[in-house]
Short mmCIF file of the C-alpha atoms (twelve columns), coordinates in Angstrom:
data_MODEL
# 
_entry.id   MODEL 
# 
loop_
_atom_site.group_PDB 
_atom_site.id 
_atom_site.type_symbol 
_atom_site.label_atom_id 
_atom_site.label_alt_id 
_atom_site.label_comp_id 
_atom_site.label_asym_id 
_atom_site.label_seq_id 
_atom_site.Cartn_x 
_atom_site.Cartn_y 
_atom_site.Cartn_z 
_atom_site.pdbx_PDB_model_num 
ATOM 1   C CA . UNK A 1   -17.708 20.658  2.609   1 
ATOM 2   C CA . UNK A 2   -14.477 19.529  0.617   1 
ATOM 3   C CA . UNK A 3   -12.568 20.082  3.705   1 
ATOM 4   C CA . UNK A 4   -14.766 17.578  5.369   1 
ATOM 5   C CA . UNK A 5   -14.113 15.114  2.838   1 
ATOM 6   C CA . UNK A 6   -10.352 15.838  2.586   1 
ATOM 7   C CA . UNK A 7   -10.139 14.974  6.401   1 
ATOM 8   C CA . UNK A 8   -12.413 12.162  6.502   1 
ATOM 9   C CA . UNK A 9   -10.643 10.199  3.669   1 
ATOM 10  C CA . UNK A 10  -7.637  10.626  5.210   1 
ATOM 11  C CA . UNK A 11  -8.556  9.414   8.457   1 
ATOM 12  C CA . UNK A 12  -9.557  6.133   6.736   1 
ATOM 13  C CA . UNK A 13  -6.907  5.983   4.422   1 
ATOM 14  C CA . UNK A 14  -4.418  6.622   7.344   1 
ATOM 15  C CA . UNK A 15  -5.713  4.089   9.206   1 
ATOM 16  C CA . UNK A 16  -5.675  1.377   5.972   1 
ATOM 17  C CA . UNK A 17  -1.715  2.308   5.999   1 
ATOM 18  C CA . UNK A 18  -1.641  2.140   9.988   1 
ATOM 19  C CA . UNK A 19  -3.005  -1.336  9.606   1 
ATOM 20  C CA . UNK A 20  -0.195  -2.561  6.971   1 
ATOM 21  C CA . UNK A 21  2.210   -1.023  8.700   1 
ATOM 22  C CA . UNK A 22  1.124   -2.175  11.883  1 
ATOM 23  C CA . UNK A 23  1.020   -5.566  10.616  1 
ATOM 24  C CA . UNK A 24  4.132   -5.742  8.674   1 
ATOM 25  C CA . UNK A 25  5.797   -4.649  11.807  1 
ATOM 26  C CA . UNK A 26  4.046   -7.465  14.064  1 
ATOM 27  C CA . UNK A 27  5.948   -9.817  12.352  1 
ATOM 28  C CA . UNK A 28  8.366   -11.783 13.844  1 
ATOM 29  C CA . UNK A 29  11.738  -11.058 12.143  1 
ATOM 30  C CA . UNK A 30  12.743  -14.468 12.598  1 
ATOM 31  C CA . UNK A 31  10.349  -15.586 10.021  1 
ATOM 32  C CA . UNK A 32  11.037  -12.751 7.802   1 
ATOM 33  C CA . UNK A 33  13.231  -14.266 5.301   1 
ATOM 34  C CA . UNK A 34  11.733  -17.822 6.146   1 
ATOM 35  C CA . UNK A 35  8.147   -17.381 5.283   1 
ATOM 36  C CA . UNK A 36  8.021   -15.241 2.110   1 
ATOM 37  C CA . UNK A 37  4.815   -14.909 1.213   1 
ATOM 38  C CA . UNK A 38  4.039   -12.438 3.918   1 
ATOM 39  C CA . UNK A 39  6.930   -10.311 2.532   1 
ATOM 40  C CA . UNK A 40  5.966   -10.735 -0.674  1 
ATOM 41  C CA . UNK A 41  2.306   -9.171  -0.019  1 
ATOM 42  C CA . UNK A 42  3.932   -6.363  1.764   1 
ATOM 43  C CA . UNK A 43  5.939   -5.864  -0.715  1 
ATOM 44  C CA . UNK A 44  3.431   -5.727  -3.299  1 
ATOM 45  C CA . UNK A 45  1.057   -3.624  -1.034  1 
ATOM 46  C CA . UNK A 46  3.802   -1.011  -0.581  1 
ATOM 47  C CA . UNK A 47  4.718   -0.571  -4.422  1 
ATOM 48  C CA . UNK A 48  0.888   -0.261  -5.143  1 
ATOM 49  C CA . UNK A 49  0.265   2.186   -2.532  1 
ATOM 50  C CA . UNK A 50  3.025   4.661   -3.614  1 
ATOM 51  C CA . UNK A 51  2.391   3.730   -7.610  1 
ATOM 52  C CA . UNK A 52  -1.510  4.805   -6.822  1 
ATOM 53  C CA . UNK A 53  -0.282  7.782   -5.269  1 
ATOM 54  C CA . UNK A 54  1.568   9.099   -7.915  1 
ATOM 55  C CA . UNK A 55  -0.648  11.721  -10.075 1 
ATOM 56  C CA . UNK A 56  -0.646  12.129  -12.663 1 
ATOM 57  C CA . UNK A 57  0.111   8.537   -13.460 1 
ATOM 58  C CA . UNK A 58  3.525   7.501   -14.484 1 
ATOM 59  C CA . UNK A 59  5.331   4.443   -14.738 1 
ATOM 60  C CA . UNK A 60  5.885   1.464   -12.017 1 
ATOM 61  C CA . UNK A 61  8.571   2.762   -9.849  1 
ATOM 62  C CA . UNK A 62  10.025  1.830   -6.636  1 
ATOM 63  C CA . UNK A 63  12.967  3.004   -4.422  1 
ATOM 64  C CA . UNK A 64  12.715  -0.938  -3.597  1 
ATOM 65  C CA . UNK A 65  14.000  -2.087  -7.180  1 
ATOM 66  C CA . UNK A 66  12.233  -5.140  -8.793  1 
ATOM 67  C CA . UNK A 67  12.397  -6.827  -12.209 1 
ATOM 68  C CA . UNK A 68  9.097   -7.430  -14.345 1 
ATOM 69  C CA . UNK A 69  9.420   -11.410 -14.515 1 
ATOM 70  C CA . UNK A 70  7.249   -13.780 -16.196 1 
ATOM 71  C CA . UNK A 71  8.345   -16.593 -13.546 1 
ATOM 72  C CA . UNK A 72  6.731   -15.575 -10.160 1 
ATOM 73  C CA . UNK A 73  8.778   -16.756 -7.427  1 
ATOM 74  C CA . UNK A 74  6.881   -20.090 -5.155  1 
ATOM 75  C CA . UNK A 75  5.547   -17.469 -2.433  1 
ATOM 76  C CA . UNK A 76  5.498   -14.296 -4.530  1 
ATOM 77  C CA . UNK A 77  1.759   -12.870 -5.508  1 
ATOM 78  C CA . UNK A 78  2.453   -11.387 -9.100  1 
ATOM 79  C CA . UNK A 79  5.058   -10.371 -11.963 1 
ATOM 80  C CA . UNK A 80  6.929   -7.418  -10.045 1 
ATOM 81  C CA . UNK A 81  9.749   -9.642  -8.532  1 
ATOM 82  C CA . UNK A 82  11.465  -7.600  -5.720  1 
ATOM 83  C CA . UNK A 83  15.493  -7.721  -6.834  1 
ATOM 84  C CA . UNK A 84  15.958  -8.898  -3.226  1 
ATOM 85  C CA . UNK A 85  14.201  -9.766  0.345   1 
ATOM 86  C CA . UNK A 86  13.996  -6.215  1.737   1 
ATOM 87  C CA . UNK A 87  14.039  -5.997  5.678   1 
ATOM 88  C CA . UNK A 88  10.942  -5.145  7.675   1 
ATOM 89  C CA . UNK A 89  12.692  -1.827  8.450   1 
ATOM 90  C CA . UNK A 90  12.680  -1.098  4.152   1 
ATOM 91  C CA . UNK A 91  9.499   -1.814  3.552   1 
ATOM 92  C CA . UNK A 92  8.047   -0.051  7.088   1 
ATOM 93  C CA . UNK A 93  10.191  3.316   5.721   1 
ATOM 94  C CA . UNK A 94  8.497   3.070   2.383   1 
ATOM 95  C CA . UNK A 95  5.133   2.722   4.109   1 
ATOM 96  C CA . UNK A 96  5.625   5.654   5.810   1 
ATOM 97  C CA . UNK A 97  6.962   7.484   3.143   1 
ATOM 98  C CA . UNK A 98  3.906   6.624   1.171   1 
ATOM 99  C CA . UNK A 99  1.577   7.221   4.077   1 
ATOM 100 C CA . UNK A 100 2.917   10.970  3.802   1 
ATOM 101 C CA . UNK A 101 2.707   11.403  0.279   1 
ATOM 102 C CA . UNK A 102 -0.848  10.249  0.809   1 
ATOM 103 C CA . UNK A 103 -1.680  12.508  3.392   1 
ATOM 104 C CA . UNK A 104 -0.202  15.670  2.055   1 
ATOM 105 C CA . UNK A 105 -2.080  14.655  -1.825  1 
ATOM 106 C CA . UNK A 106 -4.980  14.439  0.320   1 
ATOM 107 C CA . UNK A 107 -4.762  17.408  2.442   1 
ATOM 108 C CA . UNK A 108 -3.615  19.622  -0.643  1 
ATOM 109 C CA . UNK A 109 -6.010  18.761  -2.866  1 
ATOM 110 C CA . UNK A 110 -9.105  20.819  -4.571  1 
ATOM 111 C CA . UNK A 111 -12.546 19.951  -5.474  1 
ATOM 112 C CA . UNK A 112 -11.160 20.154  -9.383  1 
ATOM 113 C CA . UNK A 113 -8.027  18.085  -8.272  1 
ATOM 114 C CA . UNK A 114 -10.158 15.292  -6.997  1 
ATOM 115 C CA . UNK A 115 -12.364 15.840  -10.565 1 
ATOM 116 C CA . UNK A 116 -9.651  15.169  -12.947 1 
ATOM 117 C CA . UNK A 117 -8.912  12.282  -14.597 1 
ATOM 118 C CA . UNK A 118 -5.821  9.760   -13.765 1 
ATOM 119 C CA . UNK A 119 -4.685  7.861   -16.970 1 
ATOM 120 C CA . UNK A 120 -2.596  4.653   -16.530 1 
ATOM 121 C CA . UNK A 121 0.527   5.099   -18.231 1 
ATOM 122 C CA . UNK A 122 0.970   1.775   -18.902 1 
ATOM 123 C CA . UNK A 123 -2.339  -0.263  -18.394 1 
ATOM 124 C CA . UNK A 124 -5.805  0.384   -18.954 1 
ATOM 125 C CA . UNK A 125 -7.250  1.898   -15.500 1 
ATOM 126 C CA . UNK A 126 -9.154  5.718   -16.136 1 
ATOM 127 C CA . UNK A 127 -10.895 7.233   -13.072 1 
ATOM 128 C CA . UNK A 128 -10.861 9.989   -11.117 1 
ATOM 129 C CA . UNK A 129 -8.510  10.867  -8.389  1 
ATOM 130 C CA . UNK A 130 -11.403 10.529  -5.898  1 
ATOM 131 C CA . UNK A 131 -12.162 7.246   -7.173  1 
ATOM 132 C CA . UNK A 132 -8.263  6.701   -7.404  1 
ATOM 133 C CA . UNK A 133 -8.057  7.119   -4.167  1 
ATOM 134 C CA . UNK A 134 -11.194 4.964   -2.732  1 
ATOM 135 C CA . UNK A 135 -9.252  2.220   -4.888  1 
ATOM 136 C CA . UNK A 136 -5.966  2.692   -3.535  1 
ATOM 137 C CA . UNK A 137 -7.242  2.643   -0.253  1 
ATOM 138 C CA . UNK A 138 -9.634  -0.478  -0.674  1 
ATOM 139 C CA . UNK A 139 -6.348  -2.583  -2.197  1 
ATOM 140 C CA . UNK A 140 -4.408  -1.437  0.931   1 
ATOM 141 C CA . UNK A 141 -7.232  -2.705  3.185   1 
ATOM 142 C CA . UNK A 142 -7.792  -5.618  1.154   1 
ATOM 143 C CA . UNK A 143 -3.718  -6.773  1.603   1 
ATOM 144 C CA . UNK A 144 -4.038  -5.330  5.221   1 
ATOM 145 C CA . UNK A 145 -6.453  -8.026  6.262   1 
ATOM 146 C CA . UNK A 146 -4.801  -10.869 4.192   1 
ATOM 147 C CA . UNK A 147 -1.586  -9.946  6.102   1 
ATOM 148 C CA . UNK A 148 -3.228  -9.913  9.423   1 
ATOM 149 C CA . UNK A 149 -4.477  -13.686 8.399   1 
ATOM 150 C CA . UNK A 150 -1.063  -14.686 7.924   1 
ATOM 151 C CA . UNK A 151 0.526   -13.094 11.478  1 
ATOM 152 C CA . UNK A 152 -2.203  -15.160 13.288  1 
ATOM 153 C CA . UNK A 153 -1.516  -18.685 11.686  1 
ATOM 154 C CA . UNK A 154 1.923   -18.194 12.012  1 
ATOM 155 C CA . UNK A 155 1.875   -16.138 14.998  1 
ATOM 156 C CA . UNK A 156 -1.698  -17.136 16.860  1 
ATOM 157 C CA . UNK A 157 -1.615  -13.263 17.031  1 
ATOM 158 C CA . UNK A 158 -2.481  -9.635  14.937  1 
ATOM 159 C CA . UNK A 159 -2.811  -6.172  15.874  1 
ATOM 160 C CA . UNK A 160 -6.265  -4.682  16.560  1 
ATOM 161 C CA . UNK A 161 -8.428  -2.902  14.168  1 
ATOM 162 C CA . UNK A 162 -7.155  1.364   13.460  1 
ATOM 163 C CA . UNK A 163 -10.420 3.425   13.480  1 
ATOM 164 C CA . UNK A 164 -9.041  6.095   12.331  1 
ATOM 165 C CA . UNK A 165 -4.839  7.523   11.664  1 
ATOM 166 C CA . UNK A 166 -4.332  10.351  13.515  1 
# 
């Protein structure tokens, strides 16, 4: 039975990333560094994905560098401040990269894995890695559809729903 659940959870997980990342790389790269907020939310989805996937916890790290900032930028969503505009290509590599991680934590796991308790280092979250992971993958969705908003006001277009990841 856990290998059931292992390989249904990362089907829809899979396809939450497959969404981002095929939204992120819809977007026109001519409005890239124009229209911010889009880059912004994939910025922040992509730091939360791999920050959630990192058990046990530990701090808020990126391979993306950003500064904890108390003024938010005019299009940016919350404190972490990205220390530049990173291209589509930088944030579509750490997607993937995450999207790996994910699926190999996934894949690897065992029932008493999934049972053990994940700790924010430096906030006040406790659940299990199960749960961790149905949250993870619920904030990924959640920025996945927001993103898809934004692609069809500014592009009158968005990639289809993922069923599944392969």
């Amino acid at each position: 039975m856990i290998q059931t659940i292992k390989e249904g959870l990362w089907k829809q997980f899979g396809g939450s990333i497959d969404m981002v990342t095929n939204a992120v790389s819809a977007y026109p790269e001519s409005l890239w560094n124009t229209e911010k907020k889009f880059f912004y939310m994939s910025y922040h989805v992509a730091i939360f994905l791999d920050y959630y996937l990192t058990i046990p916890a530990g701090p808020l790290a990126s391979p993306l560098p950003f500064t904890l900032s108390e003024t938010i930028p005019a299009d940016g969503i919350d404190d972490i401040v990205p220390d530049r505009i990173y291209s589509q290509k930088e944030i579509l590599d750490y997607l993937q990269a995450s999207r790996k991680k994910c699926h190999d934590l996934i894949l690897g796991m065992t029932e008493a894995d999934f049972a053990q308790q994940w700790v924010e280092v430096e906030g006040n979250k406790v659940m299990t890695v199960f749960e961790l992971f149905l949250y993870n993958m619920r904030h990924v969705q959640h920025h996945a559809a927001q993103l898809n908003m934004m692609l069809r006001k500014d592009t009158g277009d968005a990639p289809r729903w993922v069923r599944a990841a392969r």
